[in-house]
Amino acid sequence: MPTPFHILHLEDNVLDRELTAAALAADGLDCAFTYATNRAEFLQALANEACDVILCDFTIPGYSGLAALEAARMQRPEIPFIFVSGTIGEEVAVASVKLGAADCVLKDRRDHLAPAVRRALREHQCRQARQTAKAHLLQAQKLKVIEQLARGVAHNFNDLLTPVRANAEILLLDSGPETSPAREMLADIIKAADRGADLVRRLGTFSRSHAIQPAQMSLNEVLAGLTPKIKNLVGEHIQVRIQCAATLPGLHGDARLLGEAILSLVSNARDAMPHGGQLQITTEPARISPADAPARTEAGTGEFICLIVRDTGTGIQPENVPHLFEPFFSTKGVGKGTGLGLATVYGIVQQHRGWIEVVTRPNVGTAFKIFLPAGRPKAHPNGGS
Ligand SMILES: Nc1ncnc2c1ncn2[C@@H]1O[C@H](COP(=O)(O)OP(=O)(O)OP(=O)(O)O)[C@@H](O)[C@H]1O
Ligand SMILES: [Mg+2]
């Protein structure tokens, strides 16, 4: 549980506030309080303050506990709400729990308060973990459908582009002098076919259409080999720090594809820091225990290698996060990004039977964490290819 807990307490009586704080402290709960004494202060705190739990008196002059509960359920339904009151009767207590209060504690039984807060926080965390797992599952199912579509498109477009390019090359051979318009047009056709082939190749990587060529390898060595390229790619306005774990388990993987994934994450980080910043790339061993696994639907348990690419850039808007790995999702404007970078990273990591986590905050930065099974991968927990 996070400490200290931030508690928003709606209570107009100073002594009651102090007794409540003392009861929580006596039970070992480390709490920081925001106090509200009336409706206006409560609504303002509700809108602006971060808090883990709301405590509320039932009778506040000029306002009612039930109205406060209703406002909290509307605006911050995720935060547990507990009544702490001297006046609440059994029937009202039952009714308020039906309306969404997590609990009701009487002021002369403040020894019940800390257990009630702990219980509410635990339930809140379980709810969040379930929601995260459900969201991950829906996202994985959506990507599976898109993968199937992409596999079909990649296959068919490859068949279309091959004769276009080959015929243009043949025609180019006897298309007259260097400067003839026909030559220029044919060169344009070849260029467009090459761009199309590159898109198709990346779609193929996303949809795992090509078999990877795994071998025993070291991620630290891949990173060391890429370091000059990474520095070149980001430019001098970005400070690069590469921290490789002193001992990292080996990996059965495709070094070329993993290098491509790293460079794709690096170029995204660069684009997110147009005015400079810090790029940190880290490798570390990670042990995933069964207790860690449930929220990560694709996760196995055991020994993993974790690669983290962290930037201090723009961050990602929350509404964009669920779409990051979809092919052609880009916020970079026409002609600037194809939206295939993260889709290919996704395909590469899936083929290594790993998974990706994203931690991001707008205007603070983003970290992409890639988990890859150490040693030889076992069968995929979801039965994927
Ligand atoms: N480190 C990051 N910081 C902020 N936004 C990011 C970061 N990485 C990815 N994004 C967001 O995710 C979107 C998709 O990224 P992706 O790499 O798939 O495509 P792209 O970078 O737009 O195009 P491409 O990689 O094909 O040139 C980006 O357009 C950007 O909005
Ligand atoms: Mg990109």
Tab-separated table of N, CA and C in Angstrom, residues 211-334:
chain	number	residue	atom	x	y	z
A	211	ALA	N	9.559	-16.012	-39.859
A	211	ALA	CA	10.134	-16.714	-38.710
A	211	ALA	C	11.367	-15.950	-38.221
A	212	ILE	N	11.539	-15.871	-36.904
A	212	ILE	CA	12.757	-15.222	-36.404
A	212	ILE	C	13.911	-16.219	-36.471
A	213	GLN	N	15.129	-15.688	-36.382
A	213	GLN	CA	16.288	-16.583	-36.421
A	213	GLN	C	17.018	-16.486	-35.093
A	214	PRO	N	16.516	-17.216	-34.119
A	214	PRO	CA	17.085	-17.064	-32.777
A	214	PRO	C	18.409	-17.812	-32.605
A	215	ALA	N	19.238	-17.234	-31.758
A	215	ALA	CA	20.500	-17.882	-31.391
A	215	ALA	C	20.808	-17.429	-29.962
A	216	GLN	N	21.711	-18.134	-29.312
A	216	GLN	CA	22.081	-17.705	-27.965
A	216	GLN	C	22.808	-16.365	-28.080
A	217	MET	N	22.386	-15.373	-27.319
A	217	MET	CA	22.964	-14.028	-27.485
A	217	MET	C	22.921	-13.269	-26.162
A	218	SER	N	23.593	-12.117	-26.162
A	218	SER	CA	23.592	-11.287	-24.962
A	218	SER	C	23.010	-9.914	-25.318
A	219	LEU	N	21.994	-9.502	-24.591
A	219	LEU	CA	21.372	-8.210	-24.870
A	219	LEU	C	22.358	-7.071	-24.606
A	220	ASN	N	23.214	-7.256	-23.597
A	220	ASN	CA	24.228	-6.229	-23.316
A	220	ASN	C	25.145	-6.035	-24.530
A	221	GLU	N	25.495	-7.145	-25.178
A	221	GLU	CA	26.391	-7.021	-26.351
A	221	GLU	C	25.687	-6.320	-27.508
A	222	VAL	N	24.393	-6.632	-27.676
A	222	VAL	CA	23.626	-5.964	-28.740
A	222	VAL	C	23.633	-4.454	-28.481
A	223	LEU	N	23.410	-4.105	-27.219
A	223	LEU	CA	23.338	-2.690	-26.854
A	223	LEU	C	24.699	-2.005	-27.043
A	224	ALA	N	25.755	-2.724	-26.662
A	224	ALA	CA	27.095	-2.139	-26.822
A	224	ALA	C	27.378	-1.877	-28.301
A	225	GLY	N	26.990	-2.837	-29.155
A	225	GLY	CA	27.211	-2.682	-30.593
A	225	GLY	C	26.401	-1.525	-31.172
A	226	LEU	N	25.243	-1.246	-30.566
A	226	LEU	CA	24.365	-0.205	-31.116
A	226	LEU	C	24.676	1.198	-30.593
A	227	THR	N	25.505	1.275	-29.542
A	227	THR	CA	25.684	2.564	-28.857
A	227	THR	C	26.071	3.713	-29.795
A	228	PRO	N	27.054	3.542	-30.701
A	228	PRO	CA	27.383	4.672	-31.583
A	228	PRO	C	26.182	5.080	-32.443
A	229	LYS	N	25.427	4.098	-32.932
A	229	LYS	CA	24.271	4.383	-33.776
A	229	LYS	C	23.207	5.146	-32.965
A	230	ILE	N	23.026	4.737	-31.716
A	230	ILE	CA	22.022	5.391	-30.853
A	230	ILE	C	22.396	6.850	-30.657
A	231	LYS	N	23.678	7.094	-30.362
A	231	LYS	CA	24.136	8.475	-30.109
A	231	LYS	C	23.962	9.327	-31.360
A	232	ASN	N	24.256	8.722	-32.477
A	232	ASN	CA	24.107	9.410	-33.755
A	232	ASN	C	22.649	9.749	-34.040
A	233	LEU	N	21.794	8.800	-33.724
A	233	LEU	CA	20.360	8.945	-34.014
A	233	LEU	C	19.729	10.063	-33.194
A	234	VAL	N	20.107	10.186	-31.924
A	234	VAL	CA	19.411	11.164	-31.070
A	234	VAL	C	19.995	12.575	-31.200
A	235	GLY	N	21.249	12.685	-31.583
A	235	GLY	CA	21.846	14.017	-31.706
A	235	GLY	C	22.403	14.515	-30.386
A	236	GLU	N	23.085	15.666	-30.458
A	236	GLU	CA	23.831	16.124	-29.282
A	236	GLU	C	22.973	16.781	-28.222
A	237	HIS	N	21.749	17.193	-28.585
A	237	HIS	CA	20.914	17.871	-27.588
A	237	HIS	C	20.287	16.899	-26.594
A	238	ILE	N	20.485	15.620	-26.825
A	238	ILE	CA	19.939	14.629	-25.883
A	238	ILE	C	21.085	13.871	-25.221
A	239	GLN	N	21.005	13.826	-23.891
A	239	GLN	CA	22.057	13.132	-23.132
A	239	GLN	C	21.704	11.648	-23.049
A	240	VAL	N	22.654	10.807	-23.423
A	240	VAL	CA	22.363	9.362	-23.444
A	240	VAL	C	23.098	8.670	-22.297
A	241	ARG	N	22.344	7.870	-21.524
A	241	ARG	CA	22.997	7.044	-20.488
A	241	ARG	C	22.610	5.597	-20.697
A	242	ILE	N	23.617	4.770	-20.856
A	242	ILE	CA	23.331	3.343	-21.044
A	242	ILE	C	23.875	2.587	-19.839
A	243	GLN	N	22.979	1.903	-19.143
A	243	GLN	CA	23.393	1.188	-17.935
A	243	GLN	C	23.070	-0.295	-18.103
A	244	CYS	N	24.119	-1.066	-18.342
A	244	CYS	CA	23.905	-2.505	-18.524
A	244	CYS	C	24.138	-3.229	-17.207
A	245	ALA	N	23.272	-4.170	-16.899
A	245	ALA	CA	23.456	-4.967	-15.678
A	245	ALA	C	24.794	-5.698	-15.762
A	246	ALA	N	25.511	-5.746	-14.628
A	246	ALA	CA	26.835	-6.382	-14.635
A	246	ALA	C	26.715	-7.851	-15.012
A	247	THR	N	25.688	-8.504	-14.475
A	247	THR	CA	25.465	-9.893	-14.911
A	247	THR	C	24.025	-10.010	-15.376
A	248	LEU	N	23.906	-10.447	-16.607
A	248	LEU	CA	22.581	-10.570	-17.214
A	248	LEU	C	22.479	-11.973	-17.795
A	249	PRO	N	21.376	-12.689	-17.533
A	249	PRO	CA	21.267	-14.024	-18.120
A	249	PRO	C	21.288	-13.958	-19.640
A	250	GLY	N	21.681	-15.048	-20.267
A	250	GLY	CA	21.683	-15.118	-21.735
A	250	GLY	C	20.254	-15.150	-22.260
A	251	LEU	N	20.153	-15.028	-23.577
A	251	LEU	CA	18.838	-14.894	-24.187
A	251	LEU	C	18.864	-15.691	-25.484
A	252	HIS	N	17.775	-16.395	-25.776
A	252	HIS	CA	17.693	-17.097	-27.056
A	252	HIS	C	16.869	-16.198	-27.958
A	253	GLY	N	17.550	-15.384	-28.754
A	253	GLY	CA	16.790	-14.386	-29.504
A	253	GLY	C	17.432	-14.028	-30.824
A	254	ASP	N	16.745	-13.134	-31.537
A	254	ASP	CA	17.228	-12.677	-32.835
A	254	ASP	C	17.841	-11.288	-32.640
A	255	ALA	N	19.166	-11.236	-32.626
A	255	ALA	CA	19.878	-9.991	-32.287
A	255	ALA	C	19.514	-8.867	-33.263
A	256	ARG	N	19.340	-9.207	-34.547
A	256	ARG	CA	19.057	-8.154	-35.524
A	256	ARG	C	17.696	-7.520	-35.239
A	257	LEU	N	16.705	-8.364	-34.971
A	257	LEU	CA	15.357	-7.833	-34.715
A	257	LEU	C	15.307	-7.068	-33.398
A	258	LEU	N	15.991	-7.584	-32.372
A	258	LEU	CA	15.971	-6.878	-31.089
A	258	LEU	C	16.665	-5.519	-31.218
A	259	GLY	N	17.726	-5.475	-32.034
A	259	GLY	CA	18.400	-4.197	-32.310
A	259	GLY	C	17.441	-3.233	-32.997
A	260	GLU	N	16.665	-3.762	-33.950
A	260	GLU	CA	15.692	-2.911	-34.661
A	260	GLU	C	14.658	-2.345	-33.676
A	261	ALA	N	14.225	-3.191	-32.738
A	261	ALA	CA	13.235	-2.743	-31.744
A	261	ALA	C	13.821	-1.631	-30.875
A	262	ILE	N	15.082	-1.810	-30.453
A	262	ILE	CA	15.715	-0.789	-29.602
A	262	ILE	C	15.801	0.535	-30.364
A	263	LEU	N	16.239	0.476	-31.621
A	263	LEU	CA	16.387	1.719	-32.397
A	263	LEU	C	15.039	2.407	-32.626
A	264	SER	N	14.003	1.619	-32.755
A	264	SER	CA	12.679	2.203	-32.941
A	264	SER	C	12.248	2.949	-31.667
A	265	LEU	N	12.499	2.330	-30.503
A	265	LEU	CA	12.154	3.002	-29.242
A	265	LEU	C	12.999	4.266	-29.061
A	266	VAL	N	14.263	4.172	-29.474
A	266	VAL	CA	15.152	5.330	-29.335
A	266	VAL	C	14.676	6.471	-30.237
A	267	SER	N	14.249	6.152	-31.456
A	267	SER	CA	13.848	7.262	-32.331
A	267	SER	C	12.551	7.884	-31.838
A	268	ASN	N	11.673	7.094	-31.223
A	268	ASN	CA	10.477	7.684	-30.615
A	268	ASN	C	10.863	8.604	-29.457
A	269	ALA	N	11.823	8.146	-28.642
A	269	ALA	CA	12.257	8.964	-27.500
A	269	ALA	C	12.844	10.285	-28.004
A	270	ARG	N	13.644	10.184	-29.073
A	270	ARG	CA	14.222	11.409	-29.658
A	270	ARG	C	13.106	12.361	-30.103
A	271	ASP	N	12.102	11.824	-30.806
A	271	ASP	CA	11.025	12.687	-31.300
A	271	ASP	C	10.232	13.316	-30.152
A	272	ALA	N	10.224	12.634	-28.994
A	272	ALA	CA	9.472	13.164	-27.845
A	272	ALA	C	10.272	14.240	-27.103
A	273	MET	N	11.543	14.449	-27.484
A	273	MET	CA	12.374	15.444	-26.787
A	273	MET	C	12.968	16.437	-27.789
A	274	PRO	N	12.120	17.179	-28.505
A	274	PRO	CA	12.658	18.066	-29.550
A	274	PRO	C	13.578	19.148	-28.988
A	275	HIS	N	13.392	19.490	-27.709
A	275	HIS	CA	14.251	20.537	-27.127
A	275	HIS	C	15.322	19.958	-26.213
A	276	GLY	N	15.609	18.669	-26.367
A	276	GLY	CA	16.648	18.049	-25.557
A	276	GLY	C	16.051	17.351	-24.345
A	277	GLY	N	16.901	16.597	-23.672
A	277	GLY	CA	16.445	15.844	-22.503
A	277	GLY	C	17.382	14.682	-22.257
A	278	GLN	N	16.873	13.696	-21.513
A	278	GLN	CA	17.730	12.558	-21.189
A	278	GLN	C	17.114	11.260	-21.679
A	279	LEU	N	17.976	10.448	-22.262
A	279	LEU	CA	17.559	9.124	-22.698
A	279	LEU	C	18.358	8.119	-21.889
A	280	GLN	N	17.626	7.244	-21.210
A	280	GLN	CA	18.324	6.250	-20.397
A	280	GLN	C	17.926	4.860	-20.886
A	281	ILE	N	18.928	4.045	-21.166
A	281	ILE	CA	18.635	2.673	-21.576
A	281	ILE	C	19.277	1.734	-20.561
A	282	THR	N	18.461	0.863	-20.015
A	282	THR	CA	18.940	0.011	-18.929
A	282	THR	C	18.636	-1.446	-19.239
A	283	THR	N	19.545	-2.326	-18.852
A	283	THR	CA	19.191	-3.755	-18.853
A	283	THR	C	19.292	-4.260	-17.427
A	284	GLU	N	18.359	-5.099	-17.047
A	284	GLU	CA	18.441	-5.680	-15.709
A	284	GLU	C	17.746	-7.035	-15.672
A	285	PRO	N	18.219	-7.936	-14.800
A	285	PRO	CA	17.507	-9.210	-14.675
A	285	PRO	C	16.207	-8.969	-13.905
A	286	ALA	N	15.188	-9.750	-14.204
A	286	ALA	CA	13.919	-9.588	-13.488
A	286	ALA	C	13.361	-10.963	-13.176
A	287	ARG	N	12.946	-11.128	-11.942
A	287	ARG	CA	12.316	-12.411	-11.572
A	287	ARG	C	10.827	-12.145	-11.389
A	288	ILE	N	10.008	-12.837	-12.154
A	288	ILE	CA	8.567	-12.623	-12.072
A	288	ILE	C	7.963	-13.781	-11.277
A	289	SER	N	7.399	-13.442	-10.135
A	289	SER	CA	6.811	-14.483	-9.284
A	289	SER	C	5.330	-14.618	-9.621
A	290	PRO	N	4.718	-15.725	-9.230
A	290	PRO	CA	3.289	-15.895	-9.531
A	290	PRO	C	2.466	-14.713	-9.010
A	291	ALA	N	2.892	-14.103	-7.892
A	291	ALA	CA	2.124	-12.972	-7.344
A	291	ALA	C	2.182	-11.758	-8.263
A	292	ASP	N	3.269	-11.631	-9.052
A	292	ASP	CA	3.388	-10.485	-9.975
A	292	ASP	C	2.625	-10.718	-11.262
A	293	ALA	N	2.385	-11.990	-11.560
A	293	ALA	CA	1.942	-12.328	-12.908
A	293	ALA	C	0.494	-11.965	-13.265
A	294	PRO	N	-0.489	-12.044	-12.344
A	294	PRO	CA	-1.868	-11.952	-12.805
A	294	PRO	C	-2.211	-10.705	-13.618
A	295	ALA	N	-1.655	-9.541	-13.248
A	295	ALA	CA	-2.027	-8.322	-13.969
A	295	ALA	C	-1.461	-8.328	-15.390
A	296	ARG	N	-0.428	-9.141	-15.620
A	296	ARG	CA	0.171	-9.182	-16.956
A	296	ARG	C	-0.329	-10.415	-17.658
A	297	THR	N	-1.290	-10.230	-18.531
A	297	THR	CA	-1.955	-11.407	-19.075
A	297	THR	C	-1.026	-12.275	-19.911
A	298	GLU	N	-0.011	-11.648	-20.538
A	298	GLU	CA	0.861	-12.471	-21.383
A	298	GLU	C	2.017	-13.070	-20.584
A	299	ALA	N	2.082	-12.736	-19.307
A	299	ALA	CA	3.284	-13.060	-18.550
A	299	ALA	C	3.369	-14.517	-18.177
A	300	GLY	N	4.576	-15.002	-18.261
A	300	GLY	CA	4.878	-16.255	-17.611
A	300	GLY	C	5.517	-15.887	-16.278
A	301	THR	N	6.072	-16.870	-15.600
A	301	THR	CA	6.812	-16.554	-14.385
A	301	THR	C	8.214	-17.105	-14.552
A	302	GLY	N	9.119	-16.624	-13.732
A	302	GLY	CA	10.487	-17.120	-13.782
A	302	GLY	C	11.473	-15.997	-14.064
A	303	GLU	N	12.581	-16.366	-14.750
A	303	GLU	CA	13.663	-15.403	-14.983
A	303	GLU	C	13.456	-14.667	-16.302
A	304	PHE	N	13.545	-13.352	-16.229
A	304	PHE	CA	13.388	-12.529	-17.432
A	304	PHE	C	14.526	-11.520	-17.511
A	305	ILE	N	14.674	-10.986	-18.711
A	305	ILE	CA	15.599	-9.875	-18.908
A	305	ILE	C	14.743	-8.659	-19.204
A	306	CYS	N	15.021	-7.577	-18.487
A	306	CYS	CA	14.196	-6.386	-18.685
A	306	CYS	C	15.047	-5.294	-19.336
A	307	LEU	N	14.548	-4.806	-20.460
A	307	LEU	CA	15.206	-3.692	-21.150
A	307	LEU	C	14.300	-2.469	-20.975
A	308	ILE	N	14.864	-1.392	-20.464
A	308	ILE	CA	14.042	-0.187	-20.245
A	308	ILE	C	14.600	0.956	-21.083
A	309	VAL	N	13.737	1.575	-21.857
A	309	VAL	CA	14.121	2.771	-22.604
A	309	VAL	C	13.278	3.915	-22.043
A	310	ARG	N	13.959	4.842	-21.364
A	310	ARG	CA	13.240	5.880	-20.618
A	310	ARG	C	13.647	7.253	-21.144
A	311	ASP	N	12.656	8.118	-21.363
A	311	ASP	CA	12.991	9.476	-21.805
A	311	ASP	C	12.323	10.510	-20.913
A	312	THR	N	12.797	11.734	-21.034
A	312	THR	CA	12.206	12.832	-20.264
A	312	THR	C	11.445	13.742	-21.228
A	313	GLY	N	10.685	13.116	-22.111
A	313	GLY	CA	10.019	13.879	-23.170
A	313	GLY	C	8.590	14.274	-22.855
A	314	THR	N	7.815	14.385	-23.919
A	314	THR	CA	6.446	14.920	-23.807
A	314	THR	C	5.501	14.012	-23.039
A	315	GLY	N	5.833	12.727	-22.928
A	315	GLY	CA	4.882	11.770	-22.365
A	315	GLY	C	3.793	11.482	-23.386
A	316	ILE	N	2.894	10.575	-23.022
A	316	ILE	CA	1.827	10.162	-23.956
A	316	ILE	C	0.481	10.436	-23.306
A	317	GLN	N	-0.418	11.044	-24.049
A	317	GLN	CA	-1.748	11.334	-23.506
A	317	GLN	C	-2.447	10.011	-23.188
A	318	PRO	N	-3.131	9.942	-22.019
A	318	PRO	CA	-3.738	8.664	-21.603
A	318	PRO	C	-4.649	8.053	-22.667
A	319	GLU	N	-5.371	8.898	-23.430
A	319	GLU	CA	-6.305	8.321	-24.417
A	319	GLU	C	-5.560	7.659	-25.583
A	320	ASN	N	-4.260	7.961	-25.742
A	320	ASN	CA	-3.487	7.344	-26.833
A	320	ASN	C	-2.853	6.009	-26.433
A	321	VAL	N	-2.688	5.807	-25.125
A	321	VAL	CA	-1.941	4.626	-24.666
A	321	VAL	C	-2.522	3.303	-25.205
A	322	PRO	N	-3.866	3.114	-25.179
A	322	PRO	CA	-4.365	1.818	-25.662
A	322	PRO	C	-4.107	1.569	-27.156
A	323	HIS	N	-3.732	2.610	-27.909
A	323	HIS	CA	-3.573	2.439	-29.363
A	323	HIS	C	-2.110	2.337	-29.808
A	324	LEU	N	-1.168	2.462	-28.852
A	324	LEU	CA	0.241	2.619	-29.235
A	324	LEU	C	0.760	1.536	-30.168
A	325	PHE	N	0.333	0.290	-29.940
A	325	PHE	CA	0.931	-0.811	-30.695
A	325	PHE	C	0.137	-1.167	-31.955
A	326	GLU	N	-0.926	-0.407	-32.204
A	326	GLU	CA	-1.703	-0.664	-33.425
A	326	GLU	C	-0.938	-0.122	-34.627
A	327	PRO	N	-0.858	-0.914	-35.725
A	327	PRO	CA	-0.160	-0.388	-36.898
A	327	PRO	C	-0.852	0.866	-37.411
A	328	PHE	N	-0.058	1.816	-37.839
A	328	PHE	CA	-0.507	3.092	-38.417
A	328	PHE	C	-1.070	4.068	-37.393
A	329	PHE	N	-0.911	3.761	-36.089
A	329	PHE	CA	-1.294	4.780	-35.103
A	329	PHE	C	-0.098	5.722	-34.916
A	330	SER	N	-0.283	6.974	-35.267
A	330	SER	CA	0.797	7.953	-35.126
A	330	SER	C	0.204	9.316	-34.818
A	331	THR	N	0.886	10.088	-34.005
A	331	THR	CA	0.431	11.463	-33.730
A	331	THR	C	1.362	12.447	-34.440
A	332	LYS	N	2.233	11.912	-35.321
A	332	LYS	CA	3.316	12.770	-35.835
A	332	LYS	C	2.974	13.551	-37.099
A	333	GLY	N	1.772	13.422	-37.554
A	333	GLY	CA	1.387	14.218	-38.727
A	333	GLY	C	1.768	13.530	-40.028
A	334	VAL	N	1.063	13.940	-41.093
A	334	VAL	CA	1.236	13.281	-42.396
A	334	VAL	C	2.686	13.419	-42.867
